[in-house]
Amino acid sequence: MNSTLRYSIFFILDSLIVLSVIFISYWLLDPAHLIHSNSVILISSLTLLVSHHIMAYFFHLYNRIWSVASIKELLAIGYAVTFSVLIASSIQFFMKEDILFRVIAITWLLDMVMIGGSRFLLRVLHDRSLFQTQENLKRVLVIGAGEAGTMLLRSIKRDPLTEYQVVAFVDDDLHKQKMKLMDIKVYGTTKDIGRIVEEKKIDEIFLAIPSLGKVGIRKMYERCICTNIPIKIMPKMEDIIIGKVSVNDMQEVKIGDLLGREEVKLDMVALFNKLAEKAILVTGAGGSIGSEICRQISKFKPNRVILLGHGENSIYNIHTELAENKEYEEISFVPVIADIQDRKRIFEVVQEFMPDIIYHAAAHKHVPLMESNPAEAIKNNIVGTKNIAEAAHTYGVANFVMISTDKAVNPPNIMGATKRIAEMIIQNLARYSNTNFAAVRFGNVLGSRGSVIPRFQAQIAAGGPVTVTHPEMTRYFMTIPEAARLVLQAGALARGGEVFVLDMGEPIKIIDLAKNLIRLSGYTMEEIHIEFSGVRPGEKMFEELLNAEEIQEEYIHPKIHVGRAHCPEEHVLLGLFAQLEFLSASEIQQKVMKLANGEWLNNEEFAPRTIA
């Protein structure tokens, strides 16, 4: 129905109502009297007609969407009717110095009922849920009987294609207990979820508290897992407001929601000042962390982003993604295929593009795989880092940030040991270089390549079992975007030589992670079993972010603090590099492990050799 037709229908309908109600009122009070012979009533009806349309125009009664009307629309009708009746009363008083109060009162009441009723009828017709069959709909329990819960319920009721029927609310507000929200009762608090699910035969649980935060989501999830039914979360209010999603686009609970850590808040001004209009090079740009760093950097409008990586497919993918994004049209994205182990090529790249900042994310990170291939870990993580760091120093790159790992702390494996020595390389360069060198150390990243999450998901999809190395094994976890954002923030805080440590929250048992993934996938522990495969070579039961000597309580950012990581003198590192070509693989591995674990002090083994 177009606006002209709608306006005409309401105009004619209101005219008939307004003209007739005063005659009906007068007739109800005095049925024997001839209505048309009363000039006061005739004049009053015409006055009501004119004044009503004036008020209707003023209060927009004809251009409102009445099918979604609320209290405000009802008040608009009340104002229009009241003012038009007052005007008619004034005309009566002017004509005969008296007002037919009873006639006017009944007229006002009939106007409200008939005009308001005509609009309410549209609302009823639009609310299809009143006429829909409730068969074959999923019965839903909504957690949260506030504004978000109301929006969700209203949206579900109005959706003609909905597959859900809200049958109960729970809310921890004691004042809402036993109350009804749009005819749906609040049956208890979140402590009663298990009982309500059983009594009401609930099929799914919707969490309608968008402001709850990840800590709250985790606690709520823990209260719901005993029900063994799907749990979904209402989208964020800001996403609903900007139209990114609709109210009832419920989202599955993701494993990242259960980390129990709130979203990182960045110092946007400091980051913009650091990154805007700069040339930035990212090594390992095709990897999980490297590609996310590229995405996050692009939001701060750098002049150029050099995407450096060894694998052509991954570099092609991230280059295509960013270059075709219309938000980044003014940014130059340059794909570069290069191996950080190739010193000559890396120096050529840095000299050609002269970046202002380098984020060094390229590394071998898989612990058991590197235990089987220690020489490759040394070449990539130590030699590769040395190449890119010395290139940054040689060509005057302003800032260099290396991505490290919690496995560099007291490393029992070659991967962690090589990353610790990589930290030492940039710490040593920071002593005399004009380049601002820093390292950022954090734990496991959910969803990254080599992460346990994709492996568990594949095992669940195959019907199980899910293999966990040990029931007591724990790890620190964060999401890929969270890690990338904190890397950028740490880089902005760097002054030279720091090893920044990200706040990873509380360590999580791998077995708990596996159980949560099984439940989130819609299975019970009886359907998908967990088996223990044993600790793999090089793995620790518990990871550390700092060793005892490195711990420093002071935070320079709510999620970042600086560790006091010790670094050997340059001659110790030079001694190691000089011997790499002459020692056997086992001797190199042994030497790397000793150096990474701090055994260089007063140890002649690490003195530089003169090669004849």
Coordinates of C-alpha atoms in Angstrom, one line a residue:
M1 CA 0.0 0.0 0.0
N2 CA 1.5 3.3 -1.1
S3 CA 1.5 6.4 1.1
T4 CA -1.2 8.3 -0.8
L5 CA -3.7 5.4 -0.6
R6 CA -2.9 4.8 3.1
Y7 CA -3.4 8.5 3.8
S8 CA -6.7 8.6 1.9
I9 CA -8.1 5.5 3.7
F10 CA -7.2 6.9 7.2
F11 CA -8.6 10.3 6.3
I12 CA -12.0 8.9 5.2
L13 CA -12.1 6.4 8.1
D14 CA -11.4 9.1 10.7
S15 CA -13.9 11.5 9.1
L16 CA -16.7 8.9 9.4
I17 CA -15.8 8.2 13.0
V18 CA -15.4 11.8 14.1
L19 CA -18.7 12.9 12.4
S20 CA -20.7 10.0 13.8
V21 CA -19.5 9.7 17.4
I22 CA -21.0 13.0 18.7
F23 CA -24.4 12.0 17.3
I24 CA -24.1 8.5 18.8
S25 CA -23.2 10.1 22.1
Y26 CA -26.1 12.4 22.1
W27 CA -28.5 9.6 21.0
L28 CA -27.2 7.4 23.8
L29 CA -28.1 10.1 26.4
D30 CA -31.4 11.2 24.8
P31 CA -32.8 8.6 22.2
A32 CA -36.2 10.4 21.9
H33 CA -34.7 13.7 20.8
L34 CA -34.2 14.5 17.1
I35 CA -30.5 14.8 16.7
H36 CA -30.4 16.7 13.4
S37 CA -32.5 19.5 14.8
N38 CA -29.8 20.4 17.4
S39 CA -27.7 23.1 15.9
V40 CA -25.1 22.9 18.7
I41 CA -24.5 19.2 17.9
L42 CA -24.3 19.9 14.2
I43 CA -21.7 22.7 14.7
S44 CA -19.8 20.5 17.2
S45 CA -19.6 17.6 14.7
L46 CA -18.2 19.9 12.0
T47 CA -15.8 21.4 14.5
L48 CA -14.6 18.0 15.5
L49 CA -14.1 17.0 11.9
V50 CA -11.9 20.0 11.1
S51 CA -10.0 20.1 14.4
H52 CA -9.4 16.4 14.3
H53 CA -7.7 16.6 10.8
I54 CA -5.6 19.5 11.9
M55 CA -4.5 17.6 15.0
A56 CA -4.0 14.4 12.9
Y57 CA -1.7 16.4 10.7
F58 CA 0.1 17.9 13.6
F59 CA 0.6 14.5 15.4
H60 CA 1.3 12.5 12.2
L61 CA -1.6 10.1 12.6
Y62 CA -1.7 9.4 8.8
N63 CA 1.9 8.7 8.1
R64 CA 2.8 6.3 10.9
I65 CA 3.5 2.6 10.4
W66 CA 0.6 1.4 12.6
S67 CA 1.5 -2.3 12.1
V68 CA 4.4 -1.9 14.5
A69 CA 2.7 0.7 16.7
S70 CA 3.7 1.2 20.4
I71 CA 2.7 3.3 23.4
K72 CA 3.9 6.5 21.7
E73 CA 1.5 6.0 18.8
L74 CA -1.4 5.5 21.2
L75 CA -0.4 8.7 23.0
A76 CA -0.4 10.5 19.7
I77 CA -4.0 9.4 19.1
G78 CA -4.9 10.5 22.7
Y79 CA -3.4 14.0 22.1
A80 CA -5.2 14.5 18.8
V81 CA -8.6 13.4 20.1
T82 CA -8.3 15.4 23.3
F83 CA -7.3 18.6 21.6
S84 CA -10.1 18.3 19.0
V85 CA -12.7 17.6 21.7
L86 CA -11.5 20.6 23.7
I87 CA -11.9 22.8 20.6
A88 CA -15.4 21.5 20.1
S89 CA -16.2 22.2 23.8
S90 CA -14.9 25.8 23.3
I91 CA -17.3 26.2 20.4
Q92 CA -20.2 24.9 22.4
F93 CA -19.4 27.3 25.2
F94 CA -19.1 30.2 22.8
M95 CA -22.5 29.4 21.2
K96 CA -24.7 28.9 24.4
E97 CA -22.3 29.6 27.3
D98 CA -22.6 26.0 28.3
I99 CA -20.9 22.7 27.5
L100 CA -22.6 19.3 27.0
F101 CA -20.2 17.6 29.3
R102 CA -21.7 14.2 29.2
V103 CA -21.9 14.2 25.4
I104 CA -18.4 15.5 25.1
A105 CA -17.1 12.8 27.6
I106 CA -18.8 10.0 25.7
T107 CA -17.6 11.5 22.4
W108 CA -14.0 11.5 23.6
L109 CA -14.3 7.9 24.8
L110 CA -15.8 6.7 21.5
D111 CA -13.2 8.6 19.5
M112 CA -10.4 6.9 21.5
V113 CA -11.9 3.5 21.2
M114 CA -12.8 3.6 17.5
I115 CA -9.8 5.5 16.1
G116 CA -7.4 3.6 18.4
G117 CA -9.2 0.4 17.7
S118 CA -8.8 0.8 13.9
R119 CA -5.1 1.2 14.3
F120 CA -4.8 -1.6 16.8
L121 CA -6.6 -3.9 14.3
L122 CA -3.7 -3.4 11.9
R123 CA -1.2 -4.3 14.6
V124 CA -3.2 -7.5 15.4
L125 CA -3.3 -8.4 11.7
H126 CA 0.4 -7.8 11.3
D127 CA 1.2 -10.0 14.4
R128 CA 0.9 -13.3 12.5
S129 CA 2.0 -15.3 15.6
L130 CA -1.6 -14.9 16.9
F131 CA -2.8 -17.0 13.9
Q132 CA 0.1 -19.3 13.4
T133 CA 0.0 -23.0 14.4
Q134 CA 2.5 -23.8 17.2
E135 CA 3.2 -27.3 15.9
N136 CA 6.7 -28.4 14.8
L137 CA 8.3 -25.3 16.3
K138 CA 11.4 -25.5 18.4
R139 CA 10.5 -24.7 22.0
V140 CA 12.9 -22.0 23.3
L141 CA 14.0 -20.8 26.8
V142 CA 15.2 -17.2 26.8
I143 CA 17.8 -16.1 29.4
G144 CA 17.2 -12.4 30.1
A145 CA 13.8 -10.7 30.4
G146 CA 15.0 -7.2 29.7
E147 CA 15.0 -5.0 26.6
A148 CA 17.0 -7.4 24.5
G149 CA 14.8 -10.3 25.5
T150 CA 11.7 -8.2 24.6
M151 CA 13.2 -7.3 21.2
L152 CA 14.0 -11.0 20.5
L153 CA 10.5 -12.2 21.5
R154 CA 8.8 -9.5 19.4
S155 CA 11.0 -10.3 16.4
I156 CA 10.3 -14.1 16.7
K157 CA 6.5 -13.5 17.0
R158 CA 6.4 -11.3 13.9
D159 CA 8.5 -13.5 11.7
P160 CA 6.1 -15.5 9.5
L161 CA 8.9 -18.1 8.7
T162 CA 10.1 -18.5 12.3
E163 CA 11.0 -22.0 13.5
Y164 CA 11.0 -21.0 17.1
Q165 CA 8.4 -20.7 19.9
V166 CA 9.4 -18.9 23.1
V167 CA 7.8 -20.7 26.0
A168 CA 9.7 -19.4 29.0
F169 CA 12.0 -16.7 30.3
V170 CA 14.5 -16.9 33.2
D171 CA 16.1 -13.8 34.8
D172 CA 18.1 -13.2 37.9
D173 CA 16.2 -10.1 38.7
L174 CA 14.0 -11.2 41.6
H175 CA 11.4 -8.4 40.9
K176 CA 10.6 -10.1 37.5
Q177 CA 9.9 -13.5 38.9
K178 CA 6.4 -14.9 38.0
M179 CA 5.8 -11.8 35.8
K180 CA 4.8 -12.0 32.2
L181 CA 6.5 -10.5 29.2
M182 CA 4.2 -10.4 26.1
D183 CA 2.3 -13.3 27.6
I184 CA 5.4 -15.3 28.3
K185 CA 6.1 -16.0 32.0
V186 CA 9.4 -15.6 33.8
Y187 CA 9.7 -19.0 35.5
G188 CA 12.7 -18.6 37.6
T189 CA 16.4 -17.5 37.8
T190 CA 19.4 -19.0 35.9
K191 CA 19.8 -21.5 38.7
D192 CA 16.5 -23.1 37.7
I193 CA 17.5 -23.6 34.0
G194 CA 17.9 -27.4 34.3
R195 CA 14.4 -27.8 35.9
I196 CA 12.7 -25.5 33.5
V197 CA 14.3 -27.2 30.4
E198 CA 12.9 -30.5 31.7
E199 CA 9.5 -29.3 32.7
K200 CA 8.9 -27.2 29.5
K201 CA 10.5 -29.7 27.1
I202 CA 12.9 -27.0 25.8
D203 CA 14.7 -27.6 22.6
E204 CA 17.1 -24.6 22.6
I205 CA 18.3 -21.9 24.9
F206 CA 18.8 -18.3 23.7
L207 CA 21.0 -16.0 25.7
A208 CA 19.5 -12.5 25.3
I209 CA 21.9 -10.4 27.3
P210 CA 24.2 -8.8 24.7
S211 CA 26.1 -6.8 27.3
L212 CA 27.0 -9.9 29.4
G213 CA 30.7 -10.1 28.2
K214 CA 32.8 -13.2 27.8
V215 CA 33.2 -13.8 31.6
G216 CA 29.4 -13.8 31.9
I217 CA 28.9 -15.9 28.8
R218 CA 31.3 -18.5 30.2
K219 CA 29.5 -18.7 33.5
M220 CA 26.1 -18.9 31.8
Y221 CA 27.3 -21.6 29.5
E222 CA 28.5 -23.6 32.5
R223 CA 25.0 -23.4 34.0
C224 CA 23.5 -24.6 30.7
I225 CA 25.8 -27.5 29.6
C226 CA 24.0 -30.0 31.9
T227 CA 20.9 -29.7 29.7
N228 CA 22.7 -31.1 26.6
I229 CA 20.7 -28.8 24.3
P230 CA 22.0 -26.2 21.9
I231 CA 22.8 -22.8 23.4
K232 CA 22.8 -19.6 21.2
I233 CA 23.7 -16.0 21.8
M234 CA 21.8 -12.9 20.6
P235 CA 24.0 -10.6 18.4
K236 CA 25.6 -7.5 19.8
M237 CA 23.2 -4.5 20.0
E238 CA 25.6 -2.3 17.9
D239 CA 25.4 -4.9 15.1
I240 CA 21.6 -4.9 15.3
I241 CA 21.5 -1.1 15.3
I242 CA 23.6 -0.7 12.2
G243 CA 21.7 -3.4 10.4
K244 CA 24.6 -5.8 10.2
V245 CA 22.4 -8.6 11.6
S246 CA 18.7 -8.9 12.7
V247 CA 17.6 -9.5 16.3
N248 CA 16.8 -13.1 15.8
D249 CA 20.0 -14.0 13.9
M250 CA 21.1 -16.1 16.8
Q251 CA 24.8 -17.1 16.9
E252 CA 26.3 -20.4 18.0
V253 CA 28.5 -20.2 21.1
K254 CA 32.0 -20.3 19.9
I255 CA 35.0 -21.7 21.7
G256 CA 36.5 -18.2 21.9
D257 CA 33.4 -17.0 23.8
L258 CA 34.4 -19.4 26.6
L259 CA 37.9 -18.1 27.3
G260 CA 36.4 -15.9 30.0
R261 CA 38.3 -12.8 28.9
E262 CA 36.8 -9.5 27.9
E263 CA 37.6 -7.9 24.5
V264 CA 40.8 -6.0 24.3
K265 CA 40.5 -2.2 24.3
L266 CA 43.2 -0.5 22.2
D267 CA 44.8 2.9 22.5
M268 CA 43.4 4.0 19.1
V269 CA 45.2 7.4 19.1
A270 CA 48.6 5.9 19.8
L271 CA 48.1 3.2 17.1
F272 CA 46.9 5.7 14.5
N273 CA 49.9 7.9 15.2
K274 CA 52.2 4.9 14.9
L275 CA 50.7 3.3 11.8
A276 CA 48.9 5.9 9.7
E277 CA 50.7 6.9 6.4
K278 CA 53.5 4.4 7.1
A279 CA 55.1 1.7 5.0
I280 CA 54.8 -1.6 7.0
L281 CA 56.3 -5.0 6.2
V282 CA 54.9 -8.2 7.7
T283 CA 56.8 -11.4 7.4
G284 CA 54.8 -14.6 7.4
A285 CA 51.9 -12.5 6.1
G286 CA 50.1 -15.5 4.8
G287 CA 50.0 -17.3 8.2
S288 CA 47.2 -17.1 10.8
I289 CA 48.8 -14.4 12.9
G290 CA 50.6 -12.6 10.1
S291 CA 47.4 -12.3 8.0
E292 CA 45.4 -11.0 10.9
I293 CA 48.1 -8.5 11.7
C294 CA 47.8 -7.3 8.1
R295 CA 44.0 -6.9 8.5
Q296 CA 44.3 -5.0 11.8
I297 CA 47.1 -2.7 10.4
S298 CA 44.9 -1.8 7.4
K299 CA 42.3 -0.3 9.6
F300 CA 44.8 2.4 10.6
K301 CA 45.3 3.6 7.0
P302 CA 49.0 2.9 6.3
N303 CA 50.5 4.1 3.1
R304 CA 51.8 0.7 2.0
V305 CA 51.7 -2.9 3.4
I306 CA 54.3 -5.3 2.1
L307 CA 53.0 -8.9 2.5
L308 CA 56.1 -11.1 2.7
G309 CA 55.9 -14.9 2.8
H310 CA 57.3 -18.1 1.5
G311 CA 54.1 -19.8 0.4
E312 CA 52.6 -18.3 -2.8
N313 CA 49.0 -19.5 -2.2
S314 CA 48.7 -18.0 1.3
I315 CA 50.3 -14.7 0.1
Y316 CA 47.9 -14.6 -2.9
N317 CA 44.9 -15.2 -0.6
I318 CA 45.7 -12.4 1.8
H319 CA 46.7 -10.0 -0.9
T320 CA 43.5 -10.6 -2.8
E321 CA 41.4 -10.2 0.3
L322 CA 42.9 -6.9 1.2
A323 CA 43.4 -5.4 -2.2
E324 CA 39.8 -6.0 -3.2
N325 CA 38.4 -4.5 0.0
K326 CA 36.9 -1.1 -0.9
E327 CA 37.7 0.3 2.5
Y328 CA 41.4 0.0 1.8
E329 CA 41.4 1.4 -1.8
E330 CA 44.0 4.1 -0.8
I331 CA 46.4 1.5 0.6
S332 CA 49.0 -0.1 -1.6
F333 CA 49.3 -3.9 -0.8
V334 CA 52.5 -5.4 -2.2
P335 CA 52.8 -9.2 -2.3
V336 CA 56.4 -10.5 -2.0
I337 CA 57.5 -14.1 -2.2
A338 CA 60.7 -14.5 -0.2
D339 CA 62.2 -16.9 2.3
I340 CA 63.6 -15.2 5.5
Q341 CA 66.4 -17.8 5.4
D342 CA 67.6 -16.2 2.2
R343 CA 69.7 -13.3 3.6
K344 CA 70.5 -11.7 0.2
R345 CA 66.9 -11.7 -0.8
I346 CA 65.7 -10.3 2.5
F347 CA 68.2 -7.4 2.4
E348 CA 67.1 -6.6 -1.2
V349 CA 63.4 -6.5 -0.1
V350 CA 64.1 -4.2 2.9
Q351 CA 66.3 -2.0 0.8
E352 CA 63.7 -1.7 -2.0
F353 CA 60.7 -0.9 0.1
M354 CA 62.4 0.9 3.1
P355 CA 59.6 0.1 5.5
D356 CA 59.0 2.2 8.6
I357 CA 57.9 -0.8 10.7
I358 CA 58.5 -4.6 10.4
Y359 CA 56.2 -7.1 12.1
H360 CA 58.1 -10.4 12.1
A361 CA 55.6 -13.3 12.3
A362 CA 57.3 -15.9 10.1
A363 CA 58.4 -18.9 12.1
H364 CA 58.2 -22.6 12.5
K365 CA 55.9 -23.2 15.5
H366 CA 54.9 -26.9 15.6
V367 CA 56.6 -28.4 18.6
P368 CA 56.6 -32.2 17.8
L369 CA 57.4 -31.5 14.1
M370 CA 60.4 -29.4 15.0
E371 CA 61.6 -32.0 17.4
S372 CA 61.9 -34.3 14.4
N373 CA 63.4 -31.5 12.2
P374 CA 65.7 -29.4 14.6
A375 CA 67.9 -28.1 11.8
E376 CA 64.9 -26.5 10.1
A377 CA 63.8 -24.9 13.3
I378 CA 67.3 -23.4 13.8
K379 CA 67.5 -22.1 10.2
N380 CA 64.1 -20.6 10.1
N381 CA 63.6 -19.3 13.7
I382 CA 67.2 -18.3 14.5
V383 CA 68.9 -17.6 11.1
G384 CA 65.8 -16.2 9.5
T385 CA 65.2 -13.8 12.5
K386 CA 68.8 -12.8 12.4
N387 CA 68.5 -11.9 8.7
I388 CA 65.4 -9.8 8.8
A389 CA 66.5 -8.1 12.1
E390 CA 69.9 -7.2 10.7
A391 CA 68.3 -5.9 7.5
A392 CA 66.1 -3.7 9.6
H393 CA 69.1 -2.4 11.5
T394 CA 71.2 -1.9 8.3
Y395 CA 68.5 0.1 6.5
G396 CA 67.3 2.2 9.4
V397 CA 63.9 0.7 9.9
A398 CA 62.3 2.7 12.7
N399 CA 60.5 -0.1 14.5
F400 CA 60.8 -3.9 14.6
V401 CA 58.3 -6.2 16.4
M402 CA 59.0 -9.9 16.6
I403 CA 56.2 -12.4 17.4
S404 CA 57.4 -14.8 20.1
T405 CA 55.8 -17.6 22.1
D406 CA 55.3 -18.8 25.7
K407 CA 57.2 -21.9 24.7
A408 CA 60.4 -19.7 24.8
V409 CA 60.2 -19.8 28.6
N410 CA 62.5 -22.6 30.1
P411 CA 62.2 -24.4 26.8
P412 CA 62.5 -28.3 26.9
N413 CA 62.0 -28.4 23.1
I414 CA 63.9 -27.1 20.1
M415 CA 61.0 -24.9 18.8
G416 CA 60.9 -23.0 22.1
A417 CA 64.6 -22.8 22.3
T418 CA 65.0 -21.3 18.8
K419 CA 62.4 -18.7 19.6
R420 CA 64.1 -17.8 22.8
I421 CA 67.4 -17.3 20.9
A422 CA 65.5 -15.2 18.4
E423 CA 64.4 -13.0 21.3
M424 CA 68.1 -12.7 22.3
I425 CA 69.1 -11.6 18.8
I426 CA 66.7 -8.6 18.8
Q427 CA 67.5 -7.8 22.4
N428 CA 71.2 -7.7 21.5
L429 CA 70.6 -5.5 18.5
A430 CA 68.5 -3.1 20.6
R431 CA 71.6 -2.3 22.6
Y432 CA 73.3 -0.3 19.9
S433 CA 70.8 0.0 16.9
N434 CA 68.8 3.0 16.0
T435 CA 66.0 0.6 15.2
N436 CA 63.4 0.2 18.0
F437 CA 63.4 -3.6 18.6
A438 CA 60.9 -5.5 20.7
A439 CA 59.4 -9.0 21.0
V440 CA 55.8 -9.9 22.0
R441 CA 55.3 -13.2 23.7
F442 CA 52.0 -15.1 24.0
G443 CA 50.5 -18.5 24.2
N444 CA 48.3 -20.7 21.9
V445 CA 46.0 -19.0 19.4
L446 CA 42.6 -20.5 18.8
G447 CA 42.0 -21.5 15.2
S448 CA 45.6 -20.9 13.9
R449 CA 47.3 -23.4 11.7
G450 CA 48.6 -26.2 13.9
S451 CA 46.2 -25.3 16.7
V452 CA 44.4 -28.1 18.5
I453 CA 41.0 -26.7 17.7
P454 CA 40.8 -27.6 14.0
R455 CA 42.2 -31.1 14.9
F456 CA 39.5 -31.6 17.5
Q457 CA 36.8 -30.4 15.1
A458 CA 37.9 -32.8 12.4
Q459 CA 37.9 -35.7 14.9
I460 CA 34.4 -34.7 16.0
A461 CA 33.2 -34.5 12.4
A462 CA 34.6 -38.0 11.8
G463 CA 32.6 -39.3 14.8
G464 CA 35.4 -39.4 17.3
P465 CA 37.3 -40.2 19.3
V466 CA 38.9 -36.9 20.3
T467 CA 42.5 -37.5 21.3
V468 CA 44.0 -35.5 24.2
T469 CA 47.6 -36.0 25.2
H470 CA 47.1 -36.0 29.0
P471 CA 44.2 -35.2 31.4
E472 CA 46.2 -32.6 33.3
M473 CA 47.8 -30.8 30.4
T474 CA 47.0 -27.0 30.3
R475 CA 47.7 -24.2 27.9
Y476 CA 47.1 -20.5 27.6
F477 CA 44.7 -19.5 24.8
M478 CA 43.6 -16.4 23.0
T479 CA 41.8 -15.7 19.7
I480 CA 43.6 -14.7 16.5
P481 CA 42.2 -11.1 16.4
E482 CA 42.9 -10.6 20.1
A483 CA 46.5 -11.7 19.7
A484 CA 47.0 -9.5 16.6
R485 CA 45.5 -6.4 18.3
L486 CA 47.8 -6.8 21.3
V487 CA 50.8 -7.2 19.1
L488 CA 50.0 -3.9 17.5
Q489 CA 49.5 -2.3 20.9
A490 CA 52.7 -3.6 22.3
G491 CA 54.5 -2.4 19.2
A492 CA 53.2 1.1 19.9
L493 CA 54.4 0.9 23.5
A494 CA 58.0 -0.3 22.6
R495 CA 61.0 1.8 23.5
G496 CA 63.7 -0.7 22.6
G497 CA 64.7 -4.2 23.8
E498 CA 61.6 -5.1 25.6
V499 CA 60.0 -8.6 25.7
F500 CA 56.3 -7.8 26.1
V501 CA 54.1 -10.5 27.6
L502 CA 50.4 -10.6 26.8
D503 CA 47.8 -11.3 29.5
M504 CA 46.5 -14.7 28.5
G505 CA 44.0 -15.0 31.4
E506 CA 43.9 -18.3 33.2
P507 CA 45.4 -21.5 31.7
I508 CA 42.8 -23.9 30.3
K509 CA 42.9 -27.7 30.5
I510 CA 43.0 -29.2 27.1
I511 CA 40.5 -31.8 28.2
D512 CA 38.0 -29.1 29.1
L513 CA 38.5 -27.5 25.7
A514 CA 37.8 -30.8 24.1
K515 CA 34.6 -31.3 26.2
N516 CA 33.3 -27.8 25.3
L517 CA 33.9 -28.4 21.6
I518 CA 32.0 -31.7 21.7
R519 CA 29.1 -30.0 23.4
L520 CA 29.2 -27.0 21.1
S521 CA 29.1 -29.4 18.1
G522 CA 25.8 -30.8 19.4
Y523 CA 27.1 -34.1 20.9
T524 CA 27.2 -35.6 24.3
M525 CA 30.3 -37.1 26.0
E526 CA 28.6 -40.5 25.5
E527 CA 28.4 -40.0 21.7
I528 CA 32.0 -38.7 21.2
H529 CA 34.6 -40.2 23.5
I530 CA 37.9 -38.7 24.6
E531 CA 41.1 -40.8 24.5
F532 CA 44.5 -40.0 25.9
S533 CA 47.4 -40.4 23.5
G534 CA 50.3 -39.5 25.8
V535 CA 52.6 -36.5 26.0
R536 CA 54.5 -36.0 22.7
P537 CA 58.2 -35.3 22.4
G538 CA 59.2 -31.8 23.5
E539 CA 55.8 -31.0 25.1
K540 CA 55.4 -29.5 28.6
M541 CA 52.5 -30.2 30.9
F542 CA 52.2 -26.6 31.8
E543 CA 53.2 -23.5 29.8
E544 CA 54.7 -20.4 31.4
L545 CA 54.7 -16.8 30.0
L546 CA 57.7 -15.8 32.2
N547 CA 60.3 -17.7 34.2
A548 CA 61.0 -16.8 37.9
E549 CA 63.7 -14.2 37.0
E550 CA 61.7 -12.5 34.3
I551 CA 58.5 -11.8 36.3
Q552 CA 57.6 -8.1 36.7
E553 CA 54.4 -7.1 38.3
E554 CA 53.9 -3.7 36.7
Y555 CA 51.6 -3.5 33.6
I556 CA 52.2 -0.8 31.0
H557 CA 48.7 -1.6 29.5
P558 CA 45.8 -3.5 31.0
K559 CA 46.6 -6.5 29.0
I560 CA 50.4 -6.1 28.5
H561 CA 53.4 -6.1 30.8
V562 CA 57.2 -6.1 30.3
G563 CA 59.2 -9.2 31.3
R564 CA 62.8 -8.8 32.4
A565 CA 64.2 -11.3 29.9
H566 CA 68.0 -11.7 30.3
C567 CA 70.2 -11.6 27.2
P568 CA 73.8 -12.9 26.8
E569 CA 76.5 -10.6 25.5
E570 CA 77.0 -10.3 21.7
H571 CA 80.1 -12.6 21.7
V572 CA 78.0 -15.5 23.0
L573 CA 75.6 -15.2 20.1
L574 CA 78.4 -14.7 17.7
G575 CA 80.1 -17.8 19.0
L576 CA 76.9 -19.8 18.4
F577 CA 76.5 -18.5 14.8
A578 CA 80.2 -19.1 14.0
Q579 CA 79.8 -22.8 15.0
L580 CA 76.6 -23.5 13.2
E581 CA 78.4 -24.6 10.0
F582 CA 80.9 -26.8 11.7
L583 CA 79.0 -28.8 14.4
S584 CA 76.9 -31.8 13.9
A585 CA 73.1 -31.6 14.1
S586 CA 73.0 -33.1 17.5
E587 CA 75.7 -30.8 18.8
I588 CA 74.0 -27.8 17.5
Q589 CA 70.7 -28.9 19.0
Q590 CA 72.4 -29.5 22.4
K591 CA 74.1 -26.1 22.3
V592 CA 70.9 -24.2 21.3
M593 CA 69.0 -25.9 24.2
K594 CA 71.7 -24.9 26.7
L595 CA 71.9 -21.3 25.5
A596 CA 68.1 -20.9 25.5
N597 CA 67.9 -22.1 29.1
G598 CA 70.5 -19.6 30.3
E599 CA 73.6 -21.8 30.6
W600 CA 75.9 -19.2 28.9
L601 CA 77.1 -17.6 32.1
N602 CA 80.7 -18.5 33.0
N603 CA 80.7 -21.2 30.4
E604 CA 83.7 -21.5 28.1
E605 CA 81.6 -23.5 25.7
F606 CA 79.9 -20.3 24.5
A607 CA 83.1 -18.3 24.0
P608 CA 83.6 -17.4 20.3
R609 CA 86.0 -19.7 18.4
T610 CA 88.6 -18.7 16.0
I611 CA 88.2 -20.8 12.9
A612 CA 91.5 -21.6 11.2

